[in-house]
Amino acid sequence: MNDEMVFGKNPVLELLKSGKPVNKVLFVTEGPGGRNQDIISLLRERSIPYQFVDRQSLDRLTNRERHQGMLAYIAAREYASVEDMLALAEERQEAPFILMLDEIEDPHNLGALLRTVDAVGAHGVIIPKRRSVTLTGTVAKTSAGAVEHVLVARVSNLVQTLQELKKKGCWVSGAEAGGKVAFEADLTGSRVIVIGSEGKGISRLLRENCDELVSLPMRGKVSSLNASVAGSVMLYEVLRQRTDRTTKTSP
């Protein structure tokens, strides 16, 4: 059995009752009023995503072991909330510094970004509940231990979350080709950096809710950078500017 998944009704139910972090639960498709309404109610109560799939999909995922129409993916660690990140910033007496990821699907990209977030001292990472990689074992391994130190929140609506952060005084910079060169932008103060998906970039609604778009200069033949590389450069530019500002204002 893959150590990132549990299958069978009783094992999945016991996992949920234990309070351990869960990324998502898969069910074999059932009609209304199916046998798993008790578990689905528990998932809704804990805001855990779930999905209905055909039986062949679960057969394949479990190597045809007895799954009883149910499989749960275990998270590498507990998820935090956006409020936890703001509280951490307040505890450190720092302006909030948060990374938001729009539908990043490669676990190696998320793991690498968690490592950079820890390195620059940012206060957390926000990912969507749908169409995004979660805190899997691969992410944990790629992060080289950073997953244990970085707050990660999963939210239902990135745009709504962004709007709430703006109300709390955060300025939002979206990393997008054609934007102002990041090295010439003011990235100090309360800041959210938005990085788009590997293929599509930042979605339209999210882009429209950014306060500004910033980009990295490209002098070579390729037109874009890997999401984790671009995100890491952006995060370090924020750190550089914060460090410069602190140095200049120190007595």
PDB file of C-alpha atoms in Angstrom:
ATOM      1  CA  MET A   1       0.000   0.000   0.000  1.00  0.00           C
ATOM      2  CA  ASN A   2       1.194   3.510  -0.824  1.00  0.00           C
ATOM      3  CA  ASP A   3       1.997   5.232   2.497  1.00  0.00           C
ATOM      4  CA  GLU A   4       0.251   8.392   1.234  1.00  0.00           C
ATOM      5  CA  MET A   5      -3.149   6.726   0.918  1.00  0.00           C
ATOM      6  CA  VAL A   6      -5.639   4.736   2.968  1.00  0.00           C
ATOM      7  CA  PHE A   7      -8.523   2.802   1.418  1.00  0.00           C
ATOM      8  CA  GLY A   8     -11.518   0.860   2.639  1.00  0.00           C
ATOM      9  CA  LYS A   9     -14.481   2.379   4.531  1.00  0.00           C
ATOM     10  CA  ASN A  10     -13.357   1.610   8.091  1.00  0.00           C
ATOM     11  CA  PRO A  11      -9.707   2.697   7.593  1.00  0.00           C
ATOM     12  CA  VAL A  12     -10.810   5.955   5.936  1.00  0.00           C
ATOM     13  CA  LEU A  13     -13.388   6.622   8.647  1.00  0.00           C
ATOM     14  CA  GLU A  14     -10.845   5.991  11.401  1.00  0.00           C
ATOM     15  CA  LEU A  15      -8.359   8.284   9.642  1.00  0.00           C
ATOM     16  CA  LEU A  16     -10.941  11.072   9.580  1.00  0.00           C
ATOM     17  CA  LYS A  17     -11.877  10.510  13.216  1.00  0.00           C
ATOM     18  CA  SER A  18      -8.214  10.673  14.235  1.00  0.00           C
ATOM     19  CA  GLY A  19      -8.031  14.299  13.116  1.00  0.00           C
ATOM     20  CA  LYS A  20      -4.924  13.647  11.020  1.00  0.00           C
ATOM     21  CA  PRO A  21      -4.489  15.884   7.959  1.00  0.00           C
ATOM     22  CA  VAL A  22      -6.162  14.636   4.771  1.00  0.00           C
ATOM     23  CA  ASN A  23      -5.688  16.060   1.285  1.00  0.00           C
ATOM     24  CA  LYS A  24      -8.701  14.541  -0.482  1.00  0.00           C
ATOM     25  CA  VAL A  25     -11.055  11.549  -0.448  1.00  0.00           C
ATOM     26  CA  LEU A  26     -12.174   9.649  -3.553  1.00  0.00           C
ATOM     27  CA  PHE A  27     -15.445   7.712  -3.767  1.00  0.00           C
ATOM     28  CA  VAL A  28     -16.824   5.390  -6.401  1.00  0.00           C
ATOM     29  CA  THR A  29     -19.708   7.247  -8.041  1.00  0.00           C
ATOM     30  CA  GLU A  30     -23.020   6.797  -6.235  1.00  0.00           C
ATOM     31  CA  GLY A  31     -26.480   8.219  -6.707  1.00  0.00           C
ATOM     32  CA  PRO A  32     -28.171  10.610  -4.266  1.00  0.00           C
ATOM     33  CA  GLY A  33     -28.528   9.146  -0.775  1.00  0.00           C
ATOM     34  CA  GLY A  34     -25.662   6.692  -1.285  1.00  0.00           C
ATOM     35  CA  ARG A  35     -24.053   4.604   1.438  1.00  0.00           C
ATOM     36  CA  ASN A  36     -21.320   7.113   2.287  1.00  0.00           C
ATOM     37  CA  GLN A  37     -23.394  10.097   3.382  1.00  0.00           C
ATOM     38  CA  ASP A  38     -22.037   9.843   6.941  1.00  0.00           C
ATOM     39  CA  ILE A  39     -18.455  10.197   5.720  1.00  0.00           C
ATOM     40  CA  ILE A  40     -19.352  12.934   3.234  1.00  0.00           C
ATOM     41  CA  SER A  41     -20.984  14.913   6.064  1.00  0.00           C
ATOM     42  CA  LEU A  42     -17.770  14.570   8.075  1.00  0.00           C
ATOM     43  CA  LEU A  43     -15.723  15.761   5.107  1.00  0.00           C
ATOM     44  CA  ARG A  44     -17.948  18.808   4.665  1.00  0.00           C
ATOM     45  CA  GLU A  45     -17.690  19.575   8.371  1.00  0.00           C
ATOM     46  CA  ARG A  46     -13.886  19.527   8.163  1.00  0.00           C
ATOM     47  CA  SER A  47     -13.759  21.268   4.741  1.00  0.00           C
ATOM     48  CA  ILE A  48     -11.878  18.350   3.168  1.00  0.00           C
ATOM     49  CA  PRO A  49     -12.257  18.099  -0.635  1.00  0.00           C
ATOM     50  CA  TYR A  50     -13.811  14.922  -2.040  1.00  0.00           C
ATOM     51  CA  GLN A  51     -14.452  13.612  -5.541  1.00  0.00           C
ATOM     52  CA  PHE A  52     -16.482  10.881  -7.208  1.00  0.00           C
ATOM     53  CA  VAL A  53     -14.649   8.637  -9.697  1.00  0.00           C
ATOM     54  CA  ASP A  54     -15.405   5.393 -11.526  1.00  0.00           C
ATOM     55  CA  ARG A  55     -14.536   2.041  -9.970  1.00  0.00           C
ATOM     56  CA  GLN A  56     -11.801   1.374 -12.512  1.00  0.00           C
ATOM     57  CA  SER A  57      -9.906   4.433 -11.286  1.00  0.00           C
ATOM     58  CA  LEU A  58      -9.848   3.179  -7.684  1.00  0.00           C
ATOM     59  CA  ASP A  59      -8.946  -0.328  -8.862  1.00  0.00           C
ATOM     60  CA  ARG A  60      -5.941   1.137 -10.638  1.00  0.00           C
ATOM     61  CA  LEU A  61      -4.864   3.362  -7.722  1.00  0.00           C
ATOM     62  CA  THR A  62      -5.058   0.493  -5.217  1.00  0.00           C
ATOM     63  CA  ASN A  63      -3.648  -2.225  -7.488  1.00  0.00           C
ATOM     64  CA  ARG A  64      -7.074  -3.890  -7.287  1.00  0.00           C
ATOM     65  CA  GLU A  65      -6.906  -4.374  -3.524  1.00  0.00           C
ATOM     66  CA  ARG A  66     -10.202  -4.300  -1.605  1.00  0.00           C
ATOM     67  CA  HIS A  67     -11.011  -0.590  -1.412  1.00  0.00           C
ATOM     68  CA  GLN A  68     -14.802  -0.744  -0.805  1.00  0.00           C
ATOM     69  CA  GLY A  69     -15.239   2.234  -3.128  1.00  0.00           C
ATOM     70  CA  MET A  70     -13.229   4.679  -1.027  1.00  0.00           C
ATOM     71  CA  LEU A  71      -9.690   6.081  -0.839  1.00  0.00           C
ATOM     72  CA  ALA A  72      -8.138   8.921   1.175  1.00  0.00           C
ATOM     73  CA  TYR A  73      -4.900  10.779   0.465  1.00  0.00           C
ATOM     74  CA  ILE A  74      -2.985  11.620   3.631  1.00  0.00           C
ATOM     75  CA  ALA A  75      -1.373  15.064   3.906  1.00  0.00           C
ATOM     76  CA  ALA A  76       2.272  15.393   4.891  1.00  0.00           C
ATOM     77  CA  ARG A  77       1.271  17.841   7.652  1.00  0.00           C
ATOM     78  CA  GLU A  78      -1.690  19.784   9.002  1.00  0.00           C
ATOM     79  CA  TYR A  79      -2.894  22.767   7.002  1.00  0.00           C
ATOM     80  CA  ALA A  80      -2.932  26.215   8.570  1.00  0.00           C
ATOM     81  CA  SER A  81      -5.223  29.199   8.004  1.00  0.00           C
ATOM     82  CA  VAL A  82      -4.548  32.617   6.510  1.00  0.00           C
ATOM     83  CA  GLU A  83      -5.250  34.045   9.974  1.00  0.00           C
ATOM     84  CA  ASP A  84      -2.400  31.903  11.329  1.00  0.00           C
ATOM     85  CA  MET A  85      -0.033  33.603   8.861  1.00  0.00           C
ATOM     86  CA  LEU A  86      -1.147  37.086   9.847  1.00  0.00           C
ATOM     87  CA  ALA A  87      -0.785  36.147  13.511  1.00  0.00           C
ATOM     88  CA  LEU A  88       2.767  34.890  12.847  1.00  0.00           C
ATOM     89  CA  ALA A  89       3.674  38.194  11.179  1.00  0.00           C
ATOM     90  CA  GLU A  90       2.270  40.098  14.149  1.00  0.00           C
ATOM     91  CA  GLU A  91       4.160  37.861  16.572  1.00  0.00           C
ATOM     92  CA  ARG A  92       7.416  38.595  14.734  1.00  0.00           C
ATOM     93  CA  GLN A  93       6.493  42.295  14.538  1.00  0.00           C
ATOM     94  CA  GLU A  94       6.858  42.156  10.746  1.00  0.00           C
ATOM     95  CA  ALA A  95       4.712  43.277   7.834  1.00  0.00           C
ATOM     96  CA  PRO A  96       2.884  40.242   6.356  1.00  0.00           C
ATOM     97  CA  PHE A  97       4.820  38.493   3.575  1.00  0.00           C
ATOM     98  CA  ILE A  98       2.751  35.767   1.882  1.00  0.00           C
ATOM     99  CA  LEU A  99       3.064  33.681  -1.286  1.00  0.00           C
ATOM    100  CA  MET A 100      -0.112  32.737  -3.181  1.00  0.00           C
ATOM    101  CA  LEU A 101       0.060  29.961  -5.784  1.00  0.00           C
ATOM    102  CA  ASP A 102      -2.565  29.752  -8.526  1.00  0.00           C
ATOM    103  CA  GLU A 103      -3.108  26.081  -9.450  1.00  0.00           C
ATOM    104  CA  ILE A 104       0.489  24.860  -9.247  1.00  0.00           C
ATOM    105  CA  GLU A 105       0.296  21.167 -10.199  1.00  0.00           C
ATOM    106  CA  ASP A 106       3.900  19.935 -10.001  1.00  0.00           C
ATOM    107  CA  PRO A 107       4.776  18.697  -6.476  1.00  0.00           C
ATOM    108  CA  HIS A 108       8.453  19.471  -7.093  1.00  0.00           C
ATOM    109  CA  ASN A 109       7.597  23.119  -7.766  1.00  0.00           C
ATOM    110  CA  LEU A 110       5.585  23.388  -4.549  1.00  0.00           C
ATOM    111  CA  GLY A 111       8.282  21.643  -2.537  1.00  0.00           C
ATOM    112  CA  ALA A 112      11.008  23.928  -3.920  1.00  0.00           C
ATOM    113  CA  LEU A 113       8.910  27.020  -3.200  1.00  0.00           C
ATOM    114  CA  LEU A 114       8.258  25.903   0.385  1.00  0.00           C
ATOM    115  CA  ARG A 115      12.017  25.643   0.822  1.00  0.00           C
ATOM    116  CA  THR A 116      12.485  29.202  -0.467  1.00  0.00           C
ATOM    117  CA  VAL A 117       9.594  30.560   1.618  1.00  0.00           C
ATOM    118  CA  ASP A 118      11.298  29.176   4.710  1.00  0.00           C
ATOM    119  CA  ALA A 119      14.669  30.578   3.618  1.00  0.00           C
ATOM    120  CA  VAL A 120      13.400  34.152   3.105  1.00  0.00           C
ATOM    121  CA  GLY A 121      11.324  34.146   6.290  1.00  0.00           C
ATOM    122  CA  ALA A 122       7.944  34.621   4.607  1.00  0.00           C
ATOM    123  CA  HIS A 123       4.883  33.934   6.735  1.00  0.00           C
ATOM    124  CA  GLY A 124       3.133  31.312   4.632  1.00  0.00           C
ATOM    125  CA  VAL A 125       1.791  29.930   1.372  1.00  0.00           C
ATOM    126  CA  ILE A 126      -1.798  29.937   0.109  1.00  0.00           C
ATOM    127  CA  ILE A 127      -3.008  27.314  -2.368  1.00  0.00           C
ATOM    128  CA  PRO A 128      -6.507  26.555  -3.734  1.00  0.00           C
ATOM    129  CA  LYS A 129      -8.444  23.470  -2.627  1.00  0.00           C
ATOM    130  CA  ARG A 130      -9.138  22.491  -6.232  1.00  0.00           C
ATOM    131  CA  ARG A 131      -6.840  21.967  -9.217  1.00  0.00           C
ATOM    132  CA  SER A 132      -3.652  22.249  -7.195  1.00  0.00           C
ATOM    133  CA  VAL A 133      -0.983  19.971  -5.827  1.00  0.00           C
ATOM    134  CA  THR A 134      -1.370  19.317  -2.103  1.00  0.00           C
ATOM    135  CA  LEU A 135       1.054  18.514   0.719  1.00  0.00           C
ATOM    136  CA  THR A 136       2.070  15.081  -0.512  1.00  0.00           C
ATOM    137  CA  GLY A 137       5.106  13.021   0.441  1.00  0.00           C
ATOM    138  CA  THR A 138       6.839  14.161  -2.755  1.00  0.00           C
ATOM    139  CA  VAL A 139       6.290  17.796  -1.795  1.00  0.00           C
ATOM    140  CA  ALA A 140       7.644  17.129   1.691  1.00  0.00           C
ATOM    141  CA  LYS A 141      10.737  15.392   0.317  1.00  0.00           C
ATOM    142  CA  THR A 142      11.435  18.120  -2.253  1.00  0.00           C
ATOM    143  CA  SER A 143      11.064  20.805   0.420  1.00  0.00           C
ATOM    144  CA  ALA A 144      14.013  19.271   2.320  1.00  0.00           C
ATOM    145  CA  GLY A 145      12.150  19.568   5.617  1.00  0.00           C
ATOM    146  CA  ALA A 146      10.711  23.047   5.033  1.00  0.00           C
ATOM    147  CA  VAL A 147       7.162  21.618   4.984  1.00  0.00           C
ATOM    148  CA  GLU A 148       7.477  21.235   8.763  1.00  0.00           C
ATOM    149  CA  HIS A 149       8.222  24.938   9.242  1.00  0.00           C
ATOM    150  CA  VAL A 150       6.096  26.752   6.637  1.00  0.00           C
ATOM    151  CA  LEU A 151       2.406  27.509   7.152  1.00  0.00           C
ATOM    152  CA  VAL A 152       0.303  26.352   4.183  1.00  0.00           C
ATOM    153  CA  ALA A 153      -3.376  27.270   3.863  1.00  0.00           C
ATOM    154  CA  ARG A 154      -5.874  25.739   1.432  1.00  0.00           C
ATOM    155  CA  VAL A 155      -8.733  28.069   0.522  1.00  0.00           C
ATOM    156  CA  SER A 156     -11.903  27.616  -1.521  1.00  0.00           C
ATOM    157  CA  ASN A 157     -11.589  30.910  -3.398  1.00  0.00           C
ATOM    158  CA  LEU A 158      -8.271  32.613  -4.120  1.00  0.00           C
ATOM    159  CA  VAL A 159      -9.871  35.838  -5.348  1.00  0.00           C
ATOM    160  CA  GLN A 160     -11.973  36.217  -2.220  1.00  0.00           C
ATOM    161  CA  THR A 161      -8.952  35.477  -0.036  1.00  0.00           C
ATOM    162  CA  LEU A 162      -6.931  38.073  -1.926  1.00  0.00           C
ATOM    163  CA  GLN A 163      -9.634  40.665  -1.423  1.00  0.00           C
ATOM    164  CA  GLU A 164      -9.682  39.969   2.316  1.00  0.00           C
ATOM    165  CA  LEU A 165      -5.902  40.352   2.518  1.00  0.00           C
ATOM    166  CA  LYS A 166      -6.117  43.654   0.660  1.00  0.00           C
ATOM    167  CA  LYS A 167      -8.652  44.882   3.210  1.00  0.00           C
ATOM    168  CA  LYS A 168      -6.093  44.053   5.894  1.00  0.00           C
ATOM    169  CA  GLY A 169      -3.532  46.303   4.208  1.00  0.00           C
ATOM    170  CA  CYS A 170      -1.625  43.882   1.979  1.00  0.00           C
ATOM    171  CA  TRP A 171      -0.416  45.034  -1.441  1.00  0.00           C
ATOM    172  CA  VAL A 172      -0.640  42.330  -4.113  1.00  0.00           C
ATOM    173  CA  SER A 173       2.041  41.825  -6.771  1.00  0.00           C
ATOM    174  CA  GLY A 174       1.313  39.263  -9.483  1.00  0.00           C
ATOM    175  CA  ALA A 175       4.259  37.765 -11.360  1.00  0.00           C
ATOM    176  CA  GLU A 176       3.319  38.046 -15.026  1.00  0.00           C
ATOM    177  CA  ALA A 177       5.194  38.658 -18.290  1.00  0.00           C
ATOM    178  CA  GLY A 178       4.852  42.236 -19.452  1.00  0.00           C
ATOM    179  CA  GLY A 179       4.582  43.689 -15.972  1.00  0.00           C
ATOM    180  CA  LYS A 180       6.920  46.233 -14.436  1.00  0.00           C
ATOM    181  CA  VAL A 181      10.411  44.841 -13.850  1.00  0.00           C
ATOM    182  CA  ALA A 182      10.409  43.475 -10.311  1.00  0.00           C
ATOM    183  CA  PHE A 183      13.811  44.982  -9.512  1.00  0.00           C
ATOM    184  CA  GLU A 184      12.396  48.445 -10.223  1.00  0.00           C
ATOM    185  CA  ALA A 185       9.126  47.953  -8.288  1.00  0.00           C
ATOM    186  CA  ASP A 186       8.611  48.762  -4.614  1.00  0.00           C
ATOM    187  CA  LEU A 187       8.034  45.394  -2.966  1.00  0.00           C
ATOM    188  CA  THR A 188       8.354  46.549   0.643  1.00  0.00           C
ATOM    189  CA  GLY A 189       5.540  46.677   3.189  1.00  0.00           C
ATOM    190  CA  SER A 190       2.738  44.151   3.648  1.00  0.00           C
ATOM    191  CA  ARG A 191       3.020  42.002   0.553  1.00  0.00           C
ATOM    192  CA  VAL A 192       1.367  39.093  -1.251  1.00  0.00           C
ATOM    193  CA  ILE A 193       3.280  37.638  -4.208  1.00  0.00           C
ATOM    194  CA  VAL A 194       1.109  35.693  -6.673  1.00  0.00           C
ATOM    195  CA  ILE A 195       2.662  33.027  -8.903  1.00  0.00           C
ATOM    196  CA  GLY A 196       0.584  31.463 -11.678  1.00  0.00           C
ATOM    197  CA  SER A 197       0.344  27.874 -12.859  1.00  0.00           C
ATOM    198  CA  GLU A 198       3.058  26.229 -14.925  1.00  0.00           C
ATOM    199  CA  GLY A 199       1.139  26.440 -18.189  1.00  0.00           C
ATOM    200  CA  LYS A 200      -1.461  29.205 -17.955  1.00  0.00           C
ATOM    201  CA  GLY A 201       0.062  31.722 -15.578  1.00  0.00           C
ATOM    202  CA  ILE A 202      -2.239  33.712 -13.289  1.00  0.00           C
ATOM    203  CA  SER A 203      -5.952  33.230 -14.007  1.00  0.00           C
ATOM    204  CA  ARG A 204      -7.836  36.244 -15.335  1.00  0.00           C
ATOM    205  CA  LEU A 205      -9.940  37.040 -12.251  1.00  0.00           C
ATOM    206  CA  LEU A 206      -6.975  36.695  -9.936  1.00  0.00           C
ATOM    207  CA  ARG A 207      -4.819  38.841 -12.209  1.00  0.00           C
ATOM    208  CA  GLU A 208      -7.494  41.549 -12.273  1.00  0.00           C
ATOM    209  CA  ASN A 209      -7.450  41.621  -8.462  1.00  0.00           C
ATOM    210  CA  CYS A 210      -3.693  42.155  -8.224  1.00  0.00           C
ATOM    211  CA  ASP A 211      -2.607  45.708  -7.402  1.00  0.00           C
ATOM    212  CA  GLU A 212       0.255  45.439  -9.882  1.00  0.00           C
ATOM    213  CA  LEU A 213       1.937  43.028 -12.266  1.00  0.00           C
ATOM    214  CA  VAL A 214       5.682  42.552 -12.054  1.00  0.00           C
ATOM    215  CA  SER A 215       8.052  40.528 -14.208  1.00  0.00           C
ATOM    216  CA  LEU A 216      11.612  39.290 -14.370  1.00  0.00           C
ATOM    217  CA  PRO A 217      13.848  40.443 -17.228  1.00  0.00           C
ATOM    218  CA  MET A 218      14.534  37.729 -19.809  1.00  0.00           C
ATOM    219  CA  ARG A 219      17.739  38.276 -21.825  1.00  0.00           C
ATOM    220  CA  GLY A 220      18.065  34.839 -23.401  1.00  0.00           C
ATOM    221  CA  LYS A 221      16.149  32.813 -25.976  1.00  0.00           C
ATOM    222  CA  VAL A 222      13.508  31.258 -23.687  1.00  0.00           C
ATOM    223  CA  SER A 223      10.451  33.318 -22.831  1.00  0.00           C
ATOM    224  CA  SER A 224       9.630  32.074 -19.343  1.00  0.00           C
ATOM    225  CA  LEU A 225      11.023  30.487 -16.192  1.00  0.00           C
ATOM    226  CA  ASN A 226       9.955  27.442 -14.217  1.00  0.00           C
ATOM    227  CA  ALA A 227       7.321  28.448 -11.622  1.00  0.00           C
ATOM    228  CA  SER A 228       9.527  27.565  -8.655  1.00  0.00           C
ATOM    229  CA  VAL A 229      12.506  29.462 -10.106  1.00  0.00           C
ATOM    230  CA  ALA A 230      10.458  32.577 -10.905  1.00  0.00           C
ATOM    231  CA  GLY A 231       8.779  32.433  -7.511  1.00  0.00           C
ATOM    232  CA  SER A 232      12.082  32.040  -5.699  1.00  0.00           C
ATOM    233  CA  VAL A 233      13.651  35.028  -7.465  1.00  0.00           C
ATOM    234  CA  MET A 234      10.588  37.142  -6.640  1.00  0.00           C
ATOM    235  CA  LEU A 235      10.672  36.106  -2.985  1.00  0.00           C
ATOM    236  CA  TYR A 236      14.349  36.950  -2.664  1.00  0.00           C
ATOM    237  CA  GLU A 237      13.786  40.340  -4.274  1.00  0.00           C
ATOM    238  CA  VAL A 238      11.174  41.069  -1.600  1.00  0.00           C
ATOM    239  CA  LEU A 239      13.664  39.985   1.076  1.00  0.00           C
ATOM    240  CA  ARG A 240      16.414  42.136  -0.464  1.00  0.00           C
ATOM    241  CA  GLN A 241      14.233  45.213  -0.487  1.00  0.00           C
ATOM    242  CA  ARG A 242      13.040  44.582   3.068  1.00  0.00           C
ATOM    243  CA  THR A 243      16.623  44.140   4.230  1.00  0.00           C
ATOM    244  CA  ASP A 244      17.741  47.348   2.471  1.00  0.00           C
ATOM    245  CA  ARG A 245      14.863  49.276   4.012  1.00  0.00           C
ATOM    246  CA  THR A 246      15.629  47.958   7.501  1.00  0.00           C
ATOM    247  CA  THR A 247      19.312  48.858   7.095  1.00  0.00           C
ATOM    248  CA  LYS A 248      18.494  52.373   5.920  1.00  0.00           C
ATOM    249  CA  THR A 249      16.077  53.032   8.793  1.00  0.00           C
ATOM    250  CA  SER A 250      18.268  51.584  11.532  1.00  0.00           C
ATOM    251  CA  PRO A 251      19.848  54.191  13.859  1.00  0.00           C
TER     252      PRO A 251
END
